[in-house]
C-alpha cells in the first residue's frame, strides 16, 4: 500500500507514520527527516535546504522530488511505503504520480490529518527530539524521564530550529497556501480519507486503522 500523510505541521503525521511503519513494515519516507539528515551531514543539498527550512519556507520542488524519486526505488519500498510530508505542492503530487506510473503503481490512499491551527503551536513549541535515534517527546504531554535527555539512548534532546513560534506561524501560512490545495487534488482522485487529529495518539491510530480498511 502506498500512503500519503497530509496535514499541517504538528498534526501528528510523523507520530502515526512511525507507529504504522512498525506495525505494517512499510518504511516511513519523511522528506523533512531526509533534509535534516542532509543538513547534519553538511552536504551541499543540506546547506541549500537549511536556508528554506529555518524560515519555514518549502524547499524547491525539484530537490524533494529528486530525493523521493531515488528513495522509492529502494527494495524496501516494494510492498508499500508511507509518505510523511510529501507531496506538499500540486507540482510535487503530479511528479509523484509520474514517478509511480513508471513503476506501474499509484497512491493507494491519502490520509488528511484535520486539526485547528490554534492547537498546533503548543504541540510544536513543546516538541523535543533526539537527533541520534529520532525519538520524540513533548515537554508537557509526553516528557522524557529526565528533562532534556532521551529515554532510549541517553543522548541530549534538541528543539528543532523551525519549532520556534515565529517560524511555526510561517509554516502554517505556507501549509494553507501551498499544501492545502492537495486536499482537492486527492479528493478528485477519490482516495482521500480525513481523520480527527486532535484526539489522543491512540484514538488517532484507531481512526487510521479504520481509514485503511
Ligand atoms: P517536516 O519535518 O515534514 O515538518 P512538518 O510537516 O512541518 O511536520 P512536523 O514534523 O512538524 O509535524 P508532524 O505532523 O509530523 O507531527 P509530529 O508527529 O511530529 O518539514 C520540515 C521542513 O522541511 C518544512 O517546513 C520544509 O521547509 C521542508 N520540507 C519537508 N518536506 C518538504 C516537501 N515535501 N517540500 C518542500 N519542503 C519540504 O507531532 C508534533 C508534536 O505533537 C510532537 O511533540 C508529538 O509528540 C505531538 N503529538 C503528535 N500527535 C499528538 C496527538 N494526537 N496528541 C497530542 N500531541 C501529539
Coordinates of N, CA and C and ligand atoms in Angstrom, one line a residue:
X1 N 0.8 -1.2 0.0 CA 0.0 0.0 0.0 C 0.9 1.3 0.0
X2 N 0.5 2.2 -0.8 CA 1.3 3.5 -0.9 C 0.4 4.6 -0.3
X3 N 0.9 5.1 0.9 CA 0.1 6.1 1.6 C 0.7 7.4 1.6
X4 N -0.1 8.5 1.5 CA 0.3 9.8 1.6 C -0.3 10.4 2.9
X5 N 0.5 10.9 3.8 CA 0.0 11.6 5.0 C 0.1 13.1 4.8
X6 N -1.1 13.7 4.8 CA -1.2 15.1 4.5 C -1.8 15.8 5.7
X7 N -1.2 16.9 6.1 CA -1.7 17.7 7.2 C -0.8 18.8 7.6
X8 N -1.3 19.7 8.4 CA -0.4 20.8 8.8 C 0.8 20.4 9.7
X9 N 1.8 21.2 9.9 CA 2.9 20.9 10.8 C 2.3 20.7 12.2
X10 N 2.8 19.6 12.8 CA 2.4 19.3 14.2 C 1.1 18.5 14.3
X11 N 0.5 18.1 13.1 CA -0.8 17.4 13.2 C -0.6 15.9 13.6
X12 N 0.6 15.5 13.6 CA 0.8 14.1 14.1 C 1.2 13.1 13.0
X13 N 1.5 13.6 11.8 CA 1.9 12.7 10.7 C 3.0 11.8 11.0
X14 N 4.1 12.4 11.6 CA 5.3 11.7 11.9 C 5.0 10.6 13.0
X15 N 4.3 11.0 14.0 CA 4.0 10.1 15.1 C 3.3 8.9 14.6
X16 N 2.2 9.1 13.8 CA 1.4 8.0 13.3 C 2.2 7.2 12.2
X17 N 3.0 7.9 11.4 CA 3.8 7.1 10.4 C 4.8 6.2 11.1
X18 N 5.4 6.6 12.2 CA 6.3 5.7 12.9 C 5.6 4.5 13.4
X19 N 4.4 4.7 14.1 CA 3.7 3.6 14.6 C 3.3 2.6 13.5
X20 N 2.7 3.2 12.4 CA 2.2 2.3 11.4 C 3.4 1.5 10.7
X21 N 4.5 2.2 10.6 CA 5.7 1.6 10.0 C 6.1 0.4 10.8
X22 N 6.1 0.5 12.1 CA 6.4 -0.6 13.0 C 5.4 -1.8 12.8
X23 N 4.1 -1.4 12.8 CA 3.1 -2.5 12.8 C 3.0 -3.1 11.4
X24 N 3.2 -2.4 10.3 CA 3.0 -2.9 9.0 C 4.3 -3.3 8.2
X25 N 5.4 -2.7 8.7 CA 6.6 -3.0 8.0 C 6.8 -2.1 6.8
X26 N 6.0 -1.1 6.6 CA 6.2 -0.2 5.4 C 7.1 0.9 5.9
X27 N 8.2 1.2 5.1 CA 9.1 2.3 5.6 C 8.4 3.7 5.6
X28 N 8.8 4.5 6.5 CA 8.3 5.9 6.6 C 9.3 6.8 5.8
X29 N 8.7 7.4 4.8 CA 9.6 8.3 3.9 C 9.2 9.7 4.3
X30 N 10.0 10.3 5.2 CA 9.8 11.7 5.6 C 10.8 12.6 4.9
X31 N 10.3 13.5 4.0 CA 11.2 14.4 3.4 C 11.9 15.3 4.4
X32 N 11.1 15.7 5.4 CA 11.7 16.6 6.5 C 12.9 15.9 7.1
X33 N 12.8 14.6 7.5 CA 13.9 13.8 8.1 C 15.1 13.7 7.1
X34 N 14.7 13.5 5.8 CA 15.8 13.3 4.8 C 16.6 14.6 4.7
X35 N 15.9 15.8 4.7 CA 16.5 17.1 4.6 C 17.3 17.4 5.9
X36 N 16.8 17.0 7.0 CA 17.6 17.3 8.3 C 18.8 16.4 8.3
X37 N 18.7 15.2 7.8 CA 19.9 14.3 7.7 C 21.0 14.9 6.8
X38 N 20.5 15.5 5.7 CA 21.5 16.2 4.8 C 22.1 17.4 5.4
X39 N 21.3 18.1 6.3 CA 21.9 19.3 7.0 C 23.0 18.8 8.0
X40 N 22.6 17.7 8.7 CA 23.6 17.2 9.7 C 24.9 16.7 9.1
X41 N 24.7 16.1 7.8 CA 25.9 15.6 7.2 C 26.7 16.7 6.5
X42 N 26.1 17.9 6.5 CA 26.8 19.1 5.9 C 27.0 19.0 4.4
X43 N 26.0 18.4 3.7 CA 26.1 18.3 2.2 C 25.7 19.6 1.6
X44 N 26.0 19.7 0.3 CA 25.5 20.9 -0.4 C 24.0 21.0 -0.4
X45 N 23.4 19.9 -0.6 CA 21.9 19.9 -0.6 C 21.4 20.3 0.8
X46 N 22.0 19.9 1.9 CA 21.6 20.2 3.2 C 21.8 21.7 3.5
X47 N 22.9 22.2 2.9 CA 23.2 23.7 3.1 C 22.1 24.5 2.4
X48 N 21.7 24.1 1.2 CA 20.7 24.8 0.5 C 19.3 24.7 1.2
X49 N 19.0 23.5 1.6 CA 17.7 23.2 2.2 C 17.5 24.0 3.5
X50 N 18.6 24.1 4.3 CA 18.6 24.8 5.6 C 18.1 26.2 5.5
X51 N 18.5 26.9 4.4 CA 18.1 28.3 4.3 C 16.6 28.5 4.1
X52 N 16.0 27.5 3.5 CA 14.5 27.5 3.4 C 13.8 27.0 4.7
X53 N 14.3 25.9 5.2 CA 13.7 25.3 6.4 C 13.7 26.3 7.6
X54 N 14.8 26.9 7.8 CA 14.9 27.8 9.0 C 13.9 28.9 9.0
X55 N 13.5 29.3 7.8 CA 12.5 30.4 7.8 C 11.1 29.8 7.6
X56 N 10.9 28.6 7.6 CA 9.6 28.0 7.5 C 9.0 27.9 6.1
X57 N 9.9 28.1 5.1 CA 9.5 28.0 3.7 C 9.7 26.6 3.1
X58 N 9.1 26.3 2.0 CA 9.3 25.0 1.4 C 10.6 25.0 0.6
X59 N 11.2 23.8 0.6 CA 12.4 23.6 -0.2 C 11.9 23.4 -1.6
X60 N 12.7 23.9 -2.6 CA 12.2 23.7 -4.0 C 11.7 22.3 -4.4
X61 N 10.7 22.3 -5.2 CA 10.1 21.0 -5.6 C 11.1 20.0 -6.2
X62 N 12.0 20.6 -7.1 CA 12.9 19.7 -7.8 C 13.8 18.9 -6.8
X63 N 14.2 19.6 -5.7 CA 15.0 18.9 -4.7 C 14.3 17.8 -4.0
X64 N 13.1 18.0 -3.5 CA 12.4 16.9 -2.8 C 11.9 15.8 -3.7
X65 N 11.5 16.2 -4.9 CA 11.1 15.2 -5.9 C 12.3 14.3 -6.2
X66 N 13.5 14.9 -6.3 CA 14.7 14.1 -6.6 C 14.9 13.1 -5.4
X67 N 14.8 13.6 -4.2 CA 15.0 12.7 -3.0 C 14.0 11.5 -3.0
X68 N 12.8 11.8 -3.2 CA 11.7 10.8 -3.2 C 11.9 9.8 -4.4
X69 N 12.2 10.4 -5.6 CA 12.3 9.6 -6.8 C 13.4 8.5 -6.6
X70 N 14.5 8.9 -5.9 CA 15.6 7.9 -5.7 C 15.2 6.9 -4.6
X71 N 14.5 7.4 -3.5 CA 14.2 6.6 -2.4 C 13.2 5.5 -2.7
X72 N 12.2 5.8 -3.5 CA 11.2 4.8 -3.8 C 11.7 3.6 -4.6
X73 N 12.9 3.8 -5.2 CA 13.4 2.7 -6.0 C 14.1 1.6 -5.1
X74 N 14.3 2.0 -3.8 CA 14.9 1.0 -2.9 C 14.0 -0.2 -2.7
X75 N 14.6 -1.4 -2.6 CA 13.8 -2.6 -2.5 C 12.9 -2.6 -1.3
X76 N 13.2 -1.9 -0.2 CA 12.3 -1.9 1.0 C 11.0 -1.2 0.7
X77 N 10.9 -0.5 -0.5 CA 9.6 0.1 -0.8 C 8.7 -0.7 -1.7
X78 N 9.2 -2.0 -2.0 CA 8.4 -2.8 -3.0 C 7.0 -3.1 -2.5
X79 N 6.8 -3.4 -1.2 CA 5.4 -3.8 -0.8 C 4.6 -2.6 -0.3
X80 N 5.2 -1.4 -0.3 CA 4.5 -0.2 0.1 C 5.3 0.7 0.9
X81 N 4.8 1.9 1.1 CA 5.6 2.9 2.0 C 4.6 4.0 2.4
X82 N 5.1 4.8 3.4 CA 4.3 5.9 3.9 C 5.0 7.2 3.6
X83 N 4.4 8.0 2.8 CA 5.0 9.3 2.5 C 4.5 10.3 3.6
X84 N 5.5 10.8 4.4 CA 5.2 11.7 5.5 C 5.7 13.1 5.2
X85 N 4.8 14.0 4.8 CA 5.3 15.4 4.5 C 5.6 15.5 3.0
X86 N 5.3 14.6 2.2 CA 5.4 14.7 0.7 C 4.3 14.0 0.1
X87 N 3.6 14.6 -1.0 CA 3.9 15.9 -1.6 C 3.3 17.0 -0.8
X88 N 3.8 18.2 -1.0 CA 3.4 19.4 -0.3 C 2.9 20.5 -1.3
X89 N 3.0 20.2 -2.6 CA 2.5 21.2 -3.6 C 1.9 20.4 -4.7
X90 N 1.1 21.0 -5.5 CA 0.5 20.3 -6.6 C 1.5 19.8 -7.6
X91 N 2.6 20.6 -8.0 CA 3.6 20.0 -8.8 C 4.3 18.8 -8.2
X92 N 4.5 18.8 -6.9 CA 5.1 17.6 -6.3 C 4.1 16.4 -6.4
X93 N 2.8 16.6 -6.2 CA 1.8 15.5 -6.4 C 1.8 15.0 -7.8
X94 N 1.9 15.9 -8.8 CA 1.9 15.4 -10.2 C 3.2 14.6 -10.5
X95 N 4.3 15.1 -9.9 CA 5.6 14.4 -10.1 C 5.6 13.1 -9.5
X96 N 5.0 13.0 -8.3 CA 4.8 11.6 -7.6 C 4.0 10.7 -8.5
X97 N 2.9 11.2 -9.0 CA 2.1 10.3 -9.9 C 2.9 9.8 -11.1
X98 N 3.7 10.7 -11.7 CA 4.5 10.3 -12.8 C 5.6 9.2 -12.4
X99 N 6.2 9.5 -11.2 CA 7.3 8.5 -10.8 C 6.6 7.1 -10.5
X100 N 5.5 7.1 -9.9 CA 4.8 5.8 -9.6 C 4.3 5.2 -10.9
X101 N 3.8 6.0 -11.8 CA 3.3 5.4 -13.1 C 4.4 4.6 -13.8
X102 N 5.6 5.1 -13.7 CA 6.8 4.5 -14.4 C 7.0 3.1 -13.7
X103 N 6.6 2.9 -12.5 CA 6.7 1.6 -11.8 C 5.4 0.8 -11.9
X104 N 4.4 1.3 -12.6 CA 3.1 0.7 -12.7 C 2.4 0.7 -11.4
X105 N 2.6 1.8 -10.6 CA 1.9 1.9 -9.3 C 1.2 3.2 -9.2
X106 N 0.5 3.4 -8.1 CA -0.2 4.7 -7.8 C -0.4 4.8 -6.3
X107 N -0.7 6.1 -5.9 CA -1.0 6.3 -4.5 C -2.3 5.5 -4.1
X108 N -2.3 4.7 -3.0 CA -3.4 3.9 -2.7 C -4.4 4.8 -1.9
X109 N -3.9 5.6 -0.9 CA -4.8 6.4 -0.1 C -4.0 7.6 0.5
X110 N -4.8 8.7 0.6 CA -4.2 9.9 1.2 C -5.0 10.1 2.5
X111 N -4.2 10.2 3.6 CA -4.9 10.5 4.9 C -4.7 11.9 5.3
X112 N -5.8 12.6 5.5 CA -5.8 14.0 5.9 C -5.9 14.1 7.4
X113 N -4.9 14.7 8.0 CA -4.9 14.9 9.5 C -5.5 16.3 9.7
X114 N -6.8 16.3 10.2 CA -7.5 17.5 10.4 C -7.4 18.0 11.8
X115 N -7.0 19.3 12.0 CA -6.8 19.8 13.3 C -6.8 21.4 13.2
X116 N -7.3 22.1 14.2 CA -7.3 23.5 14.2 C -5.9 24.1 14.4
X117 N -5.5 25.2 13.8 CA -4.2 25.8 13.9 C -3.9 26.1 15.3
X118 N -4.9 26.5 16.1 CA -4.6 27.0 17.5 C -4.0 25.9 18.4
X119 N -4.3 24.6 18.0 CA -3.8 23.5 18.8 C -2.3 23.1 18.4
X120 N -1.9 23.7 17.3 CA -0.6 23.2 16.8 C 0.6 23.9 17.4
X121 N 0.5 25.2 17.7 CA 1.6 26.0 18.2 C 2.2 25.3 19.5
X122 N 1.3 24.9 20.4 CA 1.7 24.3 21.7 C 2.4 23.0 21.4
X123 N 1.8 22.2 20.5 CA 2.4 20.9 20.2 C 3.8 21.0 19.7
X124 N 4.0 22.0 18.8 CA 5.3 22.2 18.1 C 6.4 22.8 19.0
X125 N 5.9 23.9 19.7 CA 6.9 24.6 20.5 C 7.4 23.7 21.7
X126 N 6.6 22.7 22.1 CA 7.0 21.8 23.2 C 7.7 20.6 22.7
X127 N 7.8 20.4 21.4 CA 8.4 19.1 20.9 C 9.9 19.2 21.2
X128 N 10.4 18.0 21.6 CA 11.9 17.8 21.7 C 12.2 16.5 21.0
X129 N 13.3 16.5 20.2 CA 13.7 15.3 19.5 C 15.1 14.9 19.8
X130 N 15.3 13.6 19.6 CA 16.7 13.1 19.8 C 17.3 13.0 18.4
X131 N 18.4 13.8 18.1 CA 19.0 13.7 16.8 C 19.7 12.4 16.5
X132 N 20.0 11.6 17.6 CA 20.7 10.4 17.4 C 19.8 9.2 16.9
X133 N 18.6 9.1 17.7 CA 17.8 7.9 17.3 C 16.4 8.3 16.8
X134 N 16.1 9.6 16.7 CA 14.8 10.1 16.2 C 13.6 10.0 17.2
X135 N 13.9 9.6 18.5 CA 12.8 9.6 19.5 C 12.2 11.0 19.6
X136 N 10.9 11.0 19.9 CA 10.2 12.3 20.0 C 9.5 12.4 21.4
X137 N 9.6 13.6 21.9 CA 9.0 13.9 23.2 C 8.2 15.2 23.2
X138 N 7.4 15.4 24.2 CA 6.8 16.8 24.3 C 7.0 17.2 25.8
X139 N 7.4 18.4 26.0 CA 7.8 18.8 27.4 C 6.6 18.6 28.4
X140 N 5.4 18.7 27.9 CA 4.3 18.5 28.9 C 3.5 17.2 28.6
X141 N 3.1 17.0 27.4 CA 2.3 15.8 27.1 C 3.0 14.5 27.2
X142 N 4.3 14.4 26.8 CA 5.0 13.2 26.9 C 6.5 13.5 27.2
X143 N 6.7 14.0 28.4 CA 8.1 14.4 28.8 C 9.0 13.2 28.9
X144 N 10.3 13.4 28.7 CA 11.3 12.3 28.9 C 11.4 12.1 30.5
X145 N 11.9 11.0 30.9 CA 12.0 10.7 32.3 C 12.9 11.8 33.0
X146 N 14.0 12.1 32.3 CA 14.9 13.2 32.8 C 14.9 14.3 31.8
X147 N 14.6 15.5 32.2 CA 14.5 16.7 31.3 C 15.7 16.8 30.4
X148 N 15.4 16.9 29.1 CA 16.5 17.2 28.1 C 17.3 16.0 27.7
X149 N 16.9 14.8 28.2 CA 17.7 13.5 27.9 C 16.8 12.5 27.3
X150 N 17.3 11.9 26.2 CA 16.5 10.8 25.5 C 16.4 9.6 26.4
X151 N 15.1 9.1 26.5 CA 14.8 7.9 27.3 C 15.5 6.7 26.7
X152 N 15.6 6.6 25.3 CA 16.1 5.4 24.7 C 17.6 5.4 24.6
X153 N 18.3 6.5 24.3 CA 19.7 6.4 24.1 C 20.6 7.2 25.1
X154 N 19.9 8.0 25.9 CA 20.6 8.8 26.9 C 21.3 10.0 26.3
X155 N 21.1 10.3 25.0 CA 21.7 11.5 24.4 C 20.9 12.7 24.7
X156 N 21.4 13.9 24.4 CA 20.7 15.2 24.6 C 19.6 15.4 23.6
X157 N 18.5 15.9 24.1 CA 17.3 16.2 23.2 C 17.5 17.7 22.7
X158 N 17.0 17.9 21.5 CA 17.1 19.3 20.9 C 15.7 19.8 20.5
X159 N 15.6 21.1 20.4 CA 14.4 21.7 19.8 C 14.7 22.0 18.3
X160 N 13.8 21.6 17.4 CA 14.1 21.9 16.0 C 14.1 23.4 15.8
X161 N 15.0 24.0 15.0 CA 15.1 25.4 14.8 C 13.7 26.0 14.3
X162 N 13.0 25.2 13.5 CA 11.8 25.7 12.9 C 10.6 25.5 13.9
X163 N 10.8 25.0 15.1 CA 9.8 24.9 16.1 C 9.7 26.1 17.0
X164 N 10.3 27.3 16.6 CA 10.1 28.5 17.4 C 8.8 29.1 16.9
X165 N 8.2 29.9 17.8 CA 6.8 30.3 17.5 C 6.7 31.2 16.2
X166 N 7.7 32.1 16.0 CA 7.7 32.9 14.8 C 7.7 32.1 13.5
X167 N 8.5 31.0 13.5 CA 8.7 30.2 12.3 C 7.4 29.3 12.2
X168 N 6.8 28.8 13.3 CA 5.6 28.0 13.3 C 4.5 28.7 12.5
X169 N 4.4 30.0 12.8 CA 3.3 30.8 12.2 C 3.5 30.8 10.6
X170 N 4.8 31.0 10.2 CA 5.1 31.0 8.8 C 4.8 29.6 8.2
X171 N 5.1 28.5 8.9 CA 4.9 27.2 8.4 C 3.4 26.9 8.2
X172 N 2.6 27.4 9.1 CA 1.2 27.2 9.0 C 0.6 28.0 7.8
X173 N 1.1 29.2 7.6 CA 0.7 30.0 6.4 C 1.0 29.3 5.1
X174 N 2.3 28.8 5.1 CA 2.7 28.0 3.9 C 1.8 26.8 3.7
X175 N 1.5 26.1 4.7 CA 0.6 25.0 4.6 C -0.7 25.4 3.9
X176 N -1.3 26.4 4.5 CA -2.7 26.8 3.9 C -2.6 27.3 2.5
X177 N -1.5 28.0 2.2 CA -1.4 28.5 0.8 C -0.9 27.4 -0.2
X178 N 0.1 26.6 0.1 CA 0.7 25.8 -0.9 C 0.3 24.3 -0.8
X179 N 0.0 23.8 0.5 CA -0.2 22.4 0.6 C -1.7 22.0 0.7
X180 N -2.5 22.9 1.3 CA -4.0 22.6 1.4 C -4.6 22.3 0.1
X181 N -4.2 23.0 -1.0 CA -4.9 22.6 -2.3 C -4.8 21.1 -2.7
X182 N -3.9 20.4 -2.0 CA -3.8 19.0 -2.3 C -5.0 18.2 -1.9
X183 N -5.8 18.8 -0.9 CA -7.0 18.1 -0.4 C -7.9 17.9 -1.6
X184 N -8.1 19.0 -2.4 CA -9.0 18.9 -3.6 C -8.4 17.9 -4.7
X185 N -7.1 17.9 -4.8 CA -6.4 17.1 -5.8 C -6.7 15.6 -5.5
X186 N -6.5 15.2 -4.2 CA -6.8 13.8 -3.8 C -8.2 13.5 -3.7
X187 N -9.1 14.5 -3.3 CA -10.5 14.3 -3.3 C -11.0 13.9 -4.7
X188 N -10.5 14.7 -5.6 CA -10.8 14.4 -7.0 C -10.5 13.0 -7.5
X189 N -9.4 12.5 -6.9 CA -8.9 11.2 -7.3 C -9.7 10.1 -6.5
X190 N -10.5 10.5 -5.5 CA -11.4 9.6 -4.8 C -10.6 8.8 -3.8
X191 N -9.4 9.2 -3.3 CA -8.6 8.4 -2.4 C -8.4 9.1 -1.1
X192 N -9.0 10.2 -0.8 CA -8.8 11.0 0.4 C -9.7 10.5 1.6
X193 N -9.1 10.2 2.7 CA -9.8 9.9 3.9 C -9.4 10.9 5.0
X194 N -10.3 11.5 5.7 CA -9.9 12.5 6.7 C -10.1 11.9 8.1
X195 N -9.1 12.2 9.0 CA -9.2 11.8 10.4 C -9.1 13.0 11.3
X196 N -9.7 12.8 12.5 CA -9.6 13.9 13.5 C -8.3 13.8 14.3
X197 N -7.4 14.7 14.0 CA -6.0 14.6 14.5 C -5.9 15.3 15.9
X198 N -7.0 15.8 16.4 CA -6.9 16.5 17.7 C -7.1 15.5 18.9
X199 N -7.5 14.3 18.5 CA -7.7 13.3 19.6 C -6.3 12.7 20.1
X200 N -6.3 11.8 21.1 CA -5.1 11.3 21.6 C -4.4 10.4 20.5
X201 N -3.1 10.2 20.7 CA -2.4 9.4 19.7 C -3.0 8.1 19.4
X202 N -3.5 7.4 20.5 CA -4.1 6.1 20.4 C -5.4 6.2 19.6
X203 N -6.2 7.2 19.9 CA -7.5 7.4 19.2 C -7.2 7.7 17.7
X204 N -6.2 8.5 17.4 CA -5.9 8.8 16.0 C -5.4 7.5 15.3
X205 N -4.6 6.7 16.0 CA -4.2 5.4 15.4 C -5.4 4.5 15.1
X206 N -6.4 4.5 16.0 CA -7.6 3.7 15.7 C -8.3 4.2 14.5
X207 N -8.5 5.5 14.4 CA -9.1 6.1 13.2 C -8.4 5.7 11.9
X208 N -7.1 5.8 12.0 CA -6.2 5.5 10.9 C -6.4 4.0 10.4
X209 N -6.5 3.1 11.4 CA -6.7 1.7 11.1 C -8.1 1.6 10.3
X210 N -9.1 2.3 10.7 CA -10.4 2.2 10.0 C -10.2 2.8 8.6
X211 N -9.5 3.9 8.5 CA -9.4 4.6 7.2 C -8.6 3.8 6.2
X212 N -7.8 2.8 6.7 CA -7.0 2.0 5.8 C -7.7 0.7 5.3
X213 N -8.9 0.5 5.9 CA -9.7 -0.8 5.5 C -10.2 -0.7 4.1
Ligands
LIG1 P1 8.7 18.3 8.2 O1 9.7 17.7 9.0 O2 7.9 17.4 7.3 O3 7.7 19.0 9.2 P2 6.1 19.2 9.2 O4 5.3 18.8 8.1 O5 6.0 20.7 9.4 O6 5.7 18.3 10.2 P3 6.1 18.1 11.7 O7 7.2 17.1 11.7 O8 6.4 19.4 12.3 O9 4.8 17.6 12.4 P4 4.0 16.2 12.3 O10 2.7 16.4 11.6 O11 4.9 15.1 11.7 O12 3.7 16.0 13.8 P5 4.5 15.1 14.8 O13 4.0 13.7 14.8 O14 6.0 15.3 14.7 O15 9.2 19.5 7.4 C1 10.1 20.5 7.9 C2 10.5 21.4 6.8 O16 11.2 20.7 5.8 C3 9.4 22.1 6.0 O17 9.0 23.3 6.7 C4 10.1 22.4 4.7 O18 11.0 23.5 4.8 C5 10.9 21.2 4.5 N1 10.2 20.2 3.7 C6 9.9 18.9 4.2 N2 9.2 18.3 3.2 C7 9.1 19.1 2.2 C8 8.5 19.0 0.9 N3 7.8 17.9 0.5 N4 8.6 20.0 0.0 C9 9.2 21.2 0.4 N5 9.8 21.3 1.6 C10 9.8 20.3 2.5 O19 4.0 15.7 16.2 C11 4.3 17.0 16.6 C12 4.2 17.1 18.1 O20 2.9 16.8 18.6 C13 5.1 16.1 18.9 O21 5.6 16.7 20.1 C14 4.2 15.0 19.2 O22 4.6 14.3 20.4 C15 2.9 15.7 19.4 N6 1.7 14.9 19.1 C16 1.6 14.1 18.0 N7 0.4 13.5 17.9 C17 -0.3 14.0 19.0 C18 -1.6 13.8 19.5 N8 -2.5 13.0 18.9 N9 -2.0 14.5 20.6 C19 -1.1 15.3 21.3 N10 0.2 15.5 20.9 C20 0.6 14.9 19.7

